[in-house]
Amino acid sequence: MKKDYYELLGVNKGAGKDELQAAFRKLALKYHPDRNKEAGAEDKFKEISEAYAVLSDEEKRRTYDQHGHAGFQGYSQQDFYRNVDFRDLFSQMGVDSDSPFSSLFDFFGGGFGNKDSDTGRDRQTSIDVTLEEVAFGTEKKVKITREILCKACRGEGYKGKSDVKSCQRCNGRGRVQSSRSIGFGNFVTVAMCPSCRGQGMAIINPCPNCRGGGKQALSEDFELTIPSGIESGKYIRYGGLGDEGLDGNGDLYVMVRVLPNKYFTREGDNIVYKLMLDYPDLVLGKSMDVPMLAGKRKVSVAAGTLAGERLVVRGEGIRSYRGRKGDYIIEIGLNVPKNLSWEERKLIEDLRKLKEKGRK
């Protein structure tokens, strides 16, 4: 069983971003595999990194607070670390992200994978849909805040060549080399310069529109297609709707949450409706209107039907993404009254006497 994320980081539920970051830094320095060679340190490091990745992201933290670990069913490791920049954190801590243990960060977001690419980051959000919308598919308008390239400097962070100079840290090469002793030799790594991000240039006169960042935050409304048959907790990928980048856009990942329905429950692509009937209705049979996904329909319950039996209406359930439609299932239940009127009690007692007499 997974441990509580707040407990892993040693913070309370009201912890702010600075407190979360301070707690993570302290634990990361303690358990980072470059520094801690004890058994279990690597696993502990991954646990606290996952906890920080979730709690430092507003949307994921909201999901965790509402649903706990169950809210992340179907998550991959990349899903947990998407949109979290570990590069700057570890750089500030003096930990070399290009160490022999860099494979630990292959699944981290924030640049530990494709280091030389300026592709925009992926974005993640969630959306609530009704069971009826899942049954037939729907369109949903969603407001997404993402980063776009600054229109003034086209994402460069500066307007002209006179606004930049050669990066002093890498001497304009865009890459830096580091060496460390391992055993009987040296381990040499070449990595993108963290100061200029591989550009080889340092901005001395940043673009006033984006302050040298090259990007701006923009909130936009998108009309998203939610396919029929989607299950709660699953993700839909919308290509190119993430942050903009010089080398292409990231993607948008939307987690679908299916809201509870007051009439129906879901079993795969089938819809189940619990129909509660009185004893006389089961004995004598009855016709009545029942709610369905698309309005109401009259159904007949045959005389002698038992509680617990299921009546099946073929093809009236959820349409799956493969095109097949599930069934509408009516599950029969028996109403057992707790409070009876004098007349009702008298009739039931007479019925019991009559049945006992028939057994003699």
mmCIF file of C-alpha atoms in Angstrom:
data_model
loop_
_atom_site.group_PDB
_atom_site.id
_atom_site.type_symbol
_atom_site.label_atom_id
_atom_site.label_comp_id
_atom_site.label_asym_id
_atom_site.label_seq_id
_atom_site.Cartn_x
_atom_site.Cartn_y
_atom_site.Cartn_z
ATOM 1 C CA MET A 1 0.000 0.000 0.000
ATOM 2 C CA LYS A 2 1.314 3.435 -0.928
ATOM 3 C CA LYS A 3 2.210 5.822 1.867
ATOM 4 C CA ASP A 4 0.498 9.168 2.326
ATOM 5 C CA TYR A 5 2.286 11.842 0.268
ATOM 6 C CA TYR A 6 2.121 14.447 3.048
ATOM 7 C CA GLU A 7 3.537 11.920 5.505
ATOM 8 C CA LEU A 8 6.372 11.037 3.116
ATOM 9 C CA LEU A 9 7.462 14.680 2.928
ATOM 10 C CA GLY A 10 6.779 15.366 6.594
ATOM 11 C CA VAL A 11 4.400 18.275 5.969
ATOM 12 C CA ASN A 12 0.785 18.968 6.843
ATOM 13 C CA LYS A 13 -2.045 19.283 4.334
ATOM 14 C CA GLY A 14 -1.945 23.072 4.396
ATOM 15 C CA ALA A 15 1.727 23.246 3.387
ATOM 16 C CA GLY A 16 2.558 25.932 0.839
ATOM 17 C CA LYS A 17 4.908 25.632 -2.149
ATOM 18 C CA ASP A 18 7.956 26.938 -0.306
ATOM 19 C CA GLU A 19 7.427 24.496 2.571
ATOM 20 C CA LEU A 20 6.955 21.595 0.146
ATOM 21 C CA GLN A 21 10.099 22.517 -1.761
ATOM 22 C CA ALA A 22 12.157 22.867 1.428
ATOM 23 C CA ALA A 23 10.947 19.504 2.720
ATOM 24 C CA PHE A 24 11.695 17.800 -0.597
ATOM 25 C CA ARG A 25 15.175 19.315 -0.863
ATOM 26 C CA LYS A 26 16.093 18.119 2.612
ATOM 27 C CA LEU A 27 14.919 14.556 1.934
ATOM 28 C CA ALA A 28 16.308 14.482 -1.614
ATOM 29 C CA LEU A 29 19.782 15.396 -0.359
ATOM 30 C CA LYS A 30 19.512 12.604 2.208
ATOM 31 C CA TYR A 31 18.338 9.849 -0.150
ATOM 32 C CA HIS A 32 19.766 10.860 -3.539
ATOM 33 C CA PRO A 33 21.588 7.768 -4.906
ATOM 34 C CA ASP A 34 24.690 9.824 -5.657
ATOM 35 C CA ARG A 35 25.033 10.499 -1.932
ATOM 36 C CA ASN A 36 23.317 7.596 -0.193
ATOM 37 C CA LYS A 37 24.519 4.099 -1.118
ATOM 38 C CA GLU A 38 22.407 2.279 1.469
ATOM 39 C CA ALA A 39 19.903 -0.344 0.373
ATOM 40 C CA GLY A 40 16.472 1.151 -0.161
ATOM 41 C CA ALA A 41 17.709 4.738 -0.628
ATOM 42 C CA GLU A 42 16.877 4.737 -4.330
ATOM 43 C CA ASP A 43 13.317 3.515 -3.693
ATOM 44 C CA LYS A 44 12.879 6.109 -0.945
ATOM 45 C CA PHE A 45 14.154 8.796 -3.296
ATOM 46 C CA LYS A 46 11.582 7.813 -5.914
ATOM 47 C CA GLU A 47 8.797 7.834 -3.310
ATOM 48 C CA ILE A 48 9.522 11.356 -2.103
ATOM 49 C CA SER A 49 9.997 12.569 -5.685
ATOM 50 C CA GLU A 50 6.578 11.215 -6.642
ATOM 51 C CA ALA A 51 5.028 12.807 -3.552
ATOM 52 C CA TYR A 52 6.580 16.177 -4.396
ATOM 53 C CA ALA A 53 5.562 15.911 -8.067
ATOM 54 C CA VAL A 54 1.920 15.429 -7.057
ATOM 55 C CA LEU A 55 1.693 17.940 -4.206
ATOM 56 C CA SER A 56 3.583 20.717 -6.022
ATOM 57 C CA ASP A 57 1.132 20.580 -8.943
ATOM 58 C CA GLU A 58 -2.159 22.327 -8.100
ATOM 59 C CA GLU A 59 -4.360 20.085 -10.247
ATOM 60 C CA LYS A 60 -2.763 16.833 -9.129
ATOM 61 C CA ARG A 61 -2.785 17.963 -5.497
ATOM 62 C CA ARG A 62 -6.507 18.743 -5.738
ATOM 63 C CA THR A 63 -7.112 15.273 -7.180
ATOM 64 C CA TYR A 64 -5.084 13.651 -4.391
ATOM 65 C CA ASP A 65 -6.864 15.596 -1.648
ATOM 66 C CA GLN A 66 -10.253 14.546 -3.036
ATOM 67 C CA HIS A 67 -9.592 10.962 -4.079
ATOM 68 C CA GLY A 68 -6.280 9.888 -2.532
ATOM 69 C CA HIS A 69 -4.131 7.414 -4.462
ATOM 70 C CA ALA A 70 -7.276 6.101 -6.204
ATOM 71 C CA GLY A 71 -7.381 9.338 -8.206
ATOM 72 C CA PHE A 72 -4.214 8.290 -10.044
ATOM 73 C CA GLN A 73 -5.264 4.864 -11.276
ATOM 74 C CA GLY A 74 -3.821 4.304 -14.729
ATOM 75 C CA TYR A 75 -0.997 6.817 -14.182
ATOM 76 C CA SER A 76 2.369 5.995 -15.700
ATOM 77 C CA GLN A 77 5.607 7.191 -14.099
ATOM 78 C CA GLN A 78 5.808 9.948 -16.711
ATOM 79 C CA ASP A 79 2.286 11.070 -15.788
ATOM 80 C CA PHE A 80 3.357 11.673 -12.176
ATOM 81 C CA TYR A 81 6.374 13.801 -13.116
ATOM 82 C CA ARG A 82 4.844 15.704 -16.033
ATOM 83 C CA ASN A 83 5.058 19.522 -15.666
ATOM 84 C CA VAL A 84 7.504 19.368 -12.721
ATOM 85 C CA ASP A 85 10.943 20.951 -13.282
ATOM 86 C CA PHE A 86 13.429 18.887 -11.285
ATOM 87 C CA ARG A 87 16.421 20.225 -13.237
ATOM 88 C CA ASP A 88 16.495 23.607 -11.489
ATOM 89 C CA LEU A 89 15.786 22.035 -8.105
ATOM 90 C CA PHE A 90 18.720 19.660 -8.312
ATOM 91 C CA SER A 91 20.962 22.305 -9.818
ATOM 92 C CA GLN A 92 20.245 24.558 -6.831
ATOM 93 C CA MET A 93 20.995 21.657 -4.488
ATOM 94 C CA GLY A 94 24.363 21.037 -6.123
ATOM 95 C CA VAL A 95 23.314 17.606 -7.376
ATOM 96 C CA ASP A 96 24.507 16.731 -10.853
ATOM 97 C CA SER A 97 21.500 15.684 -12.898
ATOM 98 C CA ASP A 98 23.863 14.135 -15.443
ATOM 99 C CA SER A 99 25.408 11.764 -12.925
ATOM 100 C CA PRO A 100 25.803 8.016 -13.500
ATOM 101 C CA PHE A 101 22.359 7.774 -11.863
ATOM 102 C CA SER A 102 20.734 10.012 -14.472
ATOM 103 C CA SER A 103 18.647 7.033 -15.639
ATOM 104 C CA LEU A 104 16.605 7.628 -12.488
ATOM 105 C CA PHE A 105 15.368 10.842 -14.065
ATOM 106 C CA ASP A 106 14.445 9.501 -17.489
ATOM 107 C CA PHE A 107 10.816 9.420 -16.449
ATOM 108 C CA PHE A 108 10.884 12.829 -14.703
ATOM 109 C CA GLY A 109 9.325 15.742 -16.479
ATOM 110 C CA GLY A 110 11.168 19.048 -16.475
ATOM 111 C CA GLY A 111 13.868 18.210 -18.966
ATOM 112 C CA PHE A 112 15.554 15.050 -17.705
ATOM 113 C CA GLY A 113 14.628 13.151 -20.837
ATOM 114 C CA ASN A 114 15.109 14.993 -24.124
ATOM 115 C CA LYS A 115 17.554 17.617 -22.845
ATOM 116 C CA ASP A 116 18.424 19.282 -26.153
ATOM 117 C CA SER A 117 14.854 19.752 -27.322
ATOM 118 C CA ASP A 118 12.807 22.894 -26.737
ATOM 119 C CA THR A 119 9.507 21.143 -27.194
ATOM 120 C CA GLY A 120 6.745 22.625 -25.063
ATOM 121 C CA ARG A 121 5.802 20.792 -21.899
ATOM 122 C CA ASP A 122 2.746 18.626 -21.622
ATOM 123 C CA ARG A 123 -0.211 19.926 -19.656
ATOM 124 C CA GLN A 124 -2.633 17.986 -17.510
ATOM 125 C CA THR A 125 -6.141 18.670 -16.264
ATOM 126 C CA SER A 126 -9.303 16.798 -15.321
ATOM 127 C CA ILE A 127 -12.909 17.009 -16.399
ATOM 128 C CA ASP A 128 -16.201 15.810 -14.920
ATOM 129 C CA VAL A 129 -18.759 14.110 -17.160
ATOM 130 C CA THR A 130 -22.112 12.455 -16.549
ATOM 131 C CA LEU A 131 -22.879 8.817 -17.247
ATOM 132 C CA GLU A 132 -25.243 9.923 -20.013
ATOM 133 C CA GLU A 133 -22.411 11.869 -21.658
ATOM 134 C CA VAL A 134 -20.153 8.831 -21.424
ATOM 135 C CA ALA A 135 -22.856 6.647 -22.978
ATOM 136 C CA PHE A 136 -23.141 8.694 -26.159
ATOM 137 C CA GLY A 137 -19.975 10.811 -26.245
ATOM 138 C CA THR A 138 -19.985 14.582 -25.891
ATOM 139 C CA GLU A 139 -18.186 17.869 -26.478
ATOM 140 C CA LYS A 140 -16.846 19.763 -23.457
ATOM 141 C CA LYS A 141 -15.477 23.293 -23.241
ATOM 142 C CA VAL A 142 -12.396 23.430 -21.009
ATOM 143 C CA LYS A 143 -10.297 26.430 -19.993
ATOM 144 C CA ILE A 144 -6.590 25.610 -20.130
ATOM 145 C CA THR A 145 -3.795 27.883 -18.930
ATOM 146 C CA ARG A 146 -0.638 27.152 -20.881
ATOM 147 C CA GLU A 147 2.559 28.828 -21.974
ATOM 148 C CA ILE A 148 2.823 30.221 -25.480
ATOM 149 C CA LEU A 149 5.799 31.730 -27.277
ATOM 150 C CA CYS A 150 6.185 35.451 -26.657
ATOM 151 C CA LYS A 151 4.837 37.260 -29.718
ATOM 152 C CA ALA A 152 7.265 40.155 -29.280
ATOM 153 C CA CYS A 153 10.483 38.093 -29.404
ATOM 154 C CA ARG A 154 9.127 34.891 -31.028
ATOM 155 C CA GLY A 155 10.185 32.869 -27.988
ATOM 156 C CA GLU A 156 13.845 33.868 -28.066
ATOM 157 C CA GLY A 157 13.789 36.057 -24.924
ATOM 158 C CA TYR A 158 15.465 38.963 -26.751
ATOM 159 C CA LYS A 159 14.744 41.043 -29.831
ATOM 160 C CA GLY A 160 18.088 41.471 -31.566
ATOM 161 C CA LYS A 161 21.664 40.187 -31.689
ATOM 162 C CA SER A 162 22.902 43.198 -29.728
ATOM 163 C CA ASP A 163 20.805 42.009 -26.783
ATOM 164 C CA VAL A 164 22.916 38.889 -26.184
ATOM 165 C CA LYS A 165 26.538 37.964 -25.510
ATOM 166 C CA SER A 166 28.486 34.725 -25.368
ATOM 167 C CA CYS A 167 27.701 32.604 -22.297
ATOM 168 C CA GLN A 168 30.654 32.761 -19.888
ATOM 169 C CA ARG A 169 29.948 29.406 -18.257
ATOM 170 C CA CYS A 170 30.257 27.369 -21.470
ATOM 171 C CA ASN A 171 32.219 29.932 -23.558
ATOM 172 C CA GLY A 172 29.477 29.945 -26.162
ATOM 173 C CA ARG A 173 29.572 26.186 -26.785
ATOM 174 C CA GLY A 174 26.183 25.488 -25.190
ATOM 175 C CA ARG A 175 27.529 22.431 -23.376
ATOM 176 C CA VAL A 176 29.629 21.894 -20.256
ATOM 177 C CA GLN A 177 31.882 19.019 -19.237
ATOM 178 C CA SER A 178 32.256 17.583 -15.759
ATOM 179 C CA SER A 179 34.467 14.837 -14.372
ATOM 180 C CA ARG A 180 34.338 12.693 -11.244
ATOM 181 C CA SER A 181 36.441 9.851 -9.910
ATOM 182 C CA ILE A 182 34.812 6.427 -9.914
ATOM 183 C CA GLY A 183 36.901 3.472 -8.813
ATOM 184 C CA PHE A 184 40.201 3.522 -10.710
ATOM 185 C CA GLY A 185 39.194 6.045 -13.345
ATOM 186 C CA ASN A 186 37.321 9.224 -14.125
ATOM 187 C CA PHE A 187 33.752 9.447 -15.316
ATOM 188 C CA VAL A 188 33.300 12.315 -17.781
ATOM 189 C CA THR A 189 29.919 13.697 -18.745
ATOM 190 C CA VAL A 190 29.001 16.347 -21.292
ATOM 191 C CA ALA A 191 25.682 18.070 -20.760
ATOM 192 C CA MET A 192 23.681 21.051 -21.878
ATOM 193 C CA CYS A 193 24.826 24.238 -20.185
ATOM 194 C CA PRO A 194 22.336 25.030 -17.395
ATOM 195 C CA SER A 195 23.030 28.770 -17.615
ATOM 196 C CA CYS A 196 22.157 29.301 -21.283
ATOM 197 C CA ARG A 197 20.105 26.117 -21.816
ATOM 198 C CA GLY A 198 22.328 25.065 -24.694
ATOM 199 C CA GLN A 199 21.997 28.323 -26.618
ATOM 200 C CA GLY A 200 25.608 29.430 -26.055
ATOM 201 C CA MET A 201 24.385 32.958 -25.390
ATOM 202 C CA ALA A 202 23.485 35.000 -22.317
ATOM 203 C CA ILE A 203 20.781 37.635 -22.566
ATOM 204 C CA ILE A 204 21.960 41.070 -21.436
ATOM 205 C CA ASN A 205 18.880 42.995 -22.602
ATOM 206 C CA PRO A 206 15.849 40.738 -22.144
ATOM 207 C CA CYS A 207 12.618 41.186 -24.033
ATOM 208 C CA PRO A 208 10.445 43.542 -21.931
ATOM 209 C CA ASN A 209 7.294 41.672 -22.919
ATOM 210 C CA CYS A 210 8.318 38.308 -21.427
ATOM 211 C CA ARG A 211 11.309 39.474 -19.307
ATOM 212 C CA GLY A 212 13.616 37.142 -21.169
ATOM 213 C CA GLY A 213 11.625 33.986 -20.541
ATOM 214 C CA GLY A 214 10.484 33.707 -24.136
ATOM 215 C CA LYS A 215 6.994 32.607 -23.080
ATOM 216 C CA GLN A 216 3.772 33.996 -21.708
ATOM 217 C CA ALA A 217 0.885 32.423 -19.819
ATOM 218 C CA LEU A 218 -2.384 32.342 -21.721
ATOM 219 C CA SER A 219 -5.791 30.989 -20.691
ATOM 220 C CA GLU A 220 -7.769 29.590 -23.600
ATOM 221 C CA ASP A 221 -11.056 27.768 -24.064
ATOM 222 C CA PHE A 222 -10.848 24.514 -25.990
ATOM 223 C CA GLU A 223 -13.733 22.390 -27.257
ATOM 224 C CA LEU A 224 -12.702 18.815 -26.464
ATOM 225 C CA THR A 225 -14.314 15.669 -27.820
ATOM 226 C CA ILE A 226 -15.018 13.107 -25.088
ATOM 227 C CA PRO A 227 -15.478 9.711 -26.754
ATOM 228 C CA SER A 228 -18.262 7.390 -25.690
ATOM 229 C CA GLY A 229 -17.337 4.492 -23.424
ATOM 230 C CA ILE A 230 -14.493 6.255 -21.578
ATOM 231 C CA GLU A 231 -13.977 4.947 -18.034
ATOM 232 C CA SER A 232 -13.503 7.089 -14.950
ATOM 233 C CA GLY A 233 -9.831 7.742 -14.181
ATOM 234 C CA LYS A 234 -8.685 7.218 -17.771
ATOM 235 C CA TYR A 235 -6.721 9.818 -19.734
ATOM 236 C CA ILE A 236 -7.352 11.284 -23.154
ATOM 237 C CA ARG A 237 -4.411 12.778 -25.035
ATOM 238 C CA TYR A 238 -4.955 15.857 -27.182
ATOM 239 C CA GLY A 239 -1.870 16.381 -29.319
ATOM 240 C CA GLY A 240 -0.374 19.867 -29.538
ATOM 241 C CA LEU A 241 -2.585 21.496 -26.881
ATOM 242 C CA GLY A 242 0.201 21.708 -24.290
ATOM 243 C CA ASP A 243 2.769 24.483 -23.962
ATOM 244 C CA GLU A 244 4.275 25.965 -27.100
ATOM 245 C CA GLY A 245 7.975 25.441 -27.779
ATOM 246 C CA LEU A 246 10.456 26.397 -30.479
ATOM 247 C CA ASP A 247 10.639 22.730 -31.514
ATOM 248 C CA GLY A 248 6.919 22.021 -31.277
ATOM 249 C CA ASN A 249 4.053 21.942 -28.818
ATOM 250 C CA GLY A 250 3.506 19.622 -25.896
ATOM 251 C CA ASP A 251 0.312 17.634 -25.445
ATOM 252 C CA LEU A 252 -2.704 18.010 -23.193
ATOM 253 C CA TYR A 253 -3.685 15.040 -21.017
ATOM 254 C CA VAL A 254 -7.220 15.105 -19.635
ATOM 255 C CA MET A 255 -8.288 12.738 -16.871
ATOM 256 C CA VAL A 256 -11.997 11.928 -17.087
ATOM 257 C CA ARG A 257 -14.019 11.629 -13.886
ATOM 258 C CA VAL A 258 -17.473 10.100 -14.338
ATOM 259 C CA LEU A 259 -19.943 11.545 -11.845
ATOM 260 C CA PRO A 260 -22.192 9.227 -9.800
ATOM 261 C CA ASN A 261 -25.699 8.738 -11.206
ATOM 262 C CA LYS A 262 -28.781 8.653 -8.970
ATOM 263 C CA TYR A 263 -30.467 5.993 -11.114
ATOM 264 C CA PHE A 264 -27.789 3.839 -12.683
ATOM 265 C CA THR A 265 -24.570 2.033 -11.961
ATOM 266 C CA ARG A 266 -22.098 0.897 -14.586
ATOM 267 C CA GLU A 267 -20.807 -2.600 -15.273
ATOM 268 C CA GLY A 268 -18.386 -2.332 -18.179
ATOM 269 C CA ASP A 269 -20.530 -1.126 -21.068
ATOM 270 C CA ASN A 270 -23.754 -2.222 -19.340
ATOM 271 C CA ILE A 271 -26.064 0.058 -17.378
ATOM 272 C CA VAL A 272 -27.772 -1.384 -14.276
ATOM 273 C CA TYR A 273 -30.996 0.015 -12.815
ATOM 274 C CA LYS A 274 -32.292 -1.270 -9.470
ATOM 275 C CA LEU A 275 -36.100 -1.555 -9.638
ATOM 276 C CA MET A 276 -37.710 -1.930 -6.227
ATOM 277 C CA LEU A 277 -41.175 -3.562 -6.243
ATOM 278 C CA ASP A 278 -43.729 -4.510 -3.631
ATOM 279 C CA TYR A 279 -44.571 -8.157 -2.971
ATOM 280 C CA PRO A 280 -47.933 -8.051 -4.821
ATOM 281 C CA ASP A 281 -46.171 -6.679 -7.929
ATOM 282 C CA LEU A 282 -43.757 -9.621 -7.954
ATOM 283 C CA VAL A 283 -46.546 -12.138 -7.439
ATOM 284 C CA LEU A 284 -49.013 -10.691 -9.938
ATOM 285 C CA GLY A 285 -46.657 -8.962 -12.370
ATOM 286 C CA LYS A 286 -46.680 -5.297 -13.340
ATOM 287 C CA SER A 287 -46.050 -2.898 -16.235
ATOM 288 C CA MET A 288 -44.457 0.487 -15.558
ATOM 289 C CA ASP A 289 -42.185 3.219 -16.957
ATOM 290 C CA VAL A 290 -38.524 3.008 -15.987
ATOM 291 C CA PRO A 291 -35.767 5.612 -16.598
ATOM 292 C CA MET A 292 -33.257 4.851 -19.343
ATOM 293 C CA LEU A 293 -30.260 6.717 -20.712
ATOM 294 C CA ALA A 294 -32.397 8.283 -23.434
ATOM 295 C CA GLY A 295 -35.729 8.940 -21.729
ATOM 296 C CA LYS A 296 -38.220 6.476 -20.273
ATOM 297 C CA ARG A 297 -39.546 3.133 -21.500
ATOM 298 C CA LYS A 298 -42.404 0.887 -20.411
ATOM 299 C CA VAL A 299 -41.326 -2.566 -19.258
ATOM 300 C CA SER A 300 -43.314 -5.516 -17.994
ATOM 301 C CA VAL A 301 -42.311 -7.613 -15.012
ATOM 302 C CA ALA A 302 -43.808 -11.089 -15.331
ATOM 303 C CA ALA A 303 -45.901 -12.644 -12.563
ATOM 304 C CA GLY A 304 -43.815 -14.777 -10.238
ATOM 305 C CA THR A 305 -40.590 -12.802 -10.775
ATOM 306 C CA LEU A 306 -38.128 -13.274 -7.908
ATOM 307 C CA ALA A 307 -36.134 -10.568 -6.149
ATOM 308 C CA GLY A 308 -32.586 -10.571 -7.497
ATOM 309 C CA GLU A 309 -33.573 -11.542 -11.038
ATOM 310 C CA ARG A 310 -32.268 -9.428 -13.901
ATOM 311 C CA LEU A 311 -34.190 -8.331 -16.974
ATOM 312 C CA VAL A 312 -32.032 -7.421 -19.962
ATOM 313 C CA VAL A 313 -32.833 -4.917 -22.698
ATOM 314 C CA ARG A 314 -30.251 -5.549 -25.414
ATOM 315 C CA GLY A 315 -28.267 -2.703 -26.955
ATOM 316 C CA GLU A 316 -29.498 0.061 -24.654
ATOM 317 C CA GLY A 317 -26.307 0.497 -22.635
ATOM 318 C CA ILE A 318 -23.087 2.433 -23.302
ATOM 319 C CA ARG A 319 -21.622 2.641 -26.781
ATOM 320 C CA SER A 320 -17.985 1.632 -26.485
ATOM 321 C CA TYR A 321 -15.205 3.209 -28.536
ATOM 322 C CA ARG A 322 -15.233 0.017 -30.647
ATOM 323 C CA GLY A 323 -18.806 0.759 -31.685
ATOM 324 C CA ARG A 324 -20.471 -2.043 -29.715
ATOM 325 C CA LYS A 325 -23.347 -1.109 -27.408
ATOM 326 C CA GLY A 326 -23.810 -2.622 -23.979
ATOM 327 C CA ASP A 327 -27.112 -3.648 -22.442
ATOM 328 C CA TYR A 328 -29.606 -2.052 -20.080
ATOM 329 C CA ILE A 329 -30.115 -4.324 -17.081
ATOM 330 C CA ILE A 330 -33.029 -4.083 -14.666
ATOM 331 C CA GLU A 331 -32.229 -5.716 -11.343
ATOM 332 C CA ILE A 332 -35.363 -6.570 -9.368
ATOM 333 C CA GLY A 333 -35.480 -5.769 -5.661
ATOM 334 C CA LEU A 334 -38.186 -6.309 -3.038
ATOM 335 C CA ASN A 335 -39.574 -3.512 -0.899
ATOM 336 C CA VAL A 336 -40.097 -4.765 2.659
ATOM 337 C CA PRO A 337 -42.131 -2.151 4.575
ATOM 338 C CA LYS A 338 -41.048 -1.395 8.130
ATOM 339 C CA ASN A 339 -44.252 0.360 9.152
ATOM 340 C CA LEU A 340 -47.666 -1.155 8.321
ATOM 341 C CA SER A 341 -51.134 0.229 8.742
ATOM 342 C CA TRP A 342 -53.681 -1.826 10.656
ATOM 343 C CA GLU A 343 -55.396 -2.814 7.389
ATOM 344 C CA GLU A 344 -52.112 -3.877 5.767
ATOM 345 C CA ARG A 345 -51.086 -5.967 8.748
ATOM 346 C CA LYS A 346 -54.533 -7.636 8.840
ATOM 347 C CA LEU A 347 -54.345 -8.549 5.145
ATOM 348 C CA ILE A 348 -50.834 -9.997 5.475
ATOM 349 C CA GLU A 349 -51.795 -11.999 8.551
ATOM 350 C CA ASP A 350 -54.850 -13.358 6.714
ATOM 351 C CA LEU A 351 -52.585 -14.278 3.782
ATOM 352 C CA ARG A 352 -50.187 -16.116 6.094
ATOM 353 C CA LYS A 353 -53.057 -18.018 7.720
ATOM 354 C CA LEU A 354 -54.416 -18.960 4.327
ATOM 355 C CA LYS A 355 -51.006 -20.271 3.173
ATOM 356 C CA GLU A 356 -50.490 -22.203 6.425
ATOM 357 C CA LYS A 357 -53.935 -23.743 5.996
ATOM 358 C CA GLY A 358 -53.037 -24.834 2.482
ATOM 359 C CA ARG A 359 -49.954 -26.666 3.727
ATOM 360 C CA LYS A 360 -51.990 -28.901 6.074
#
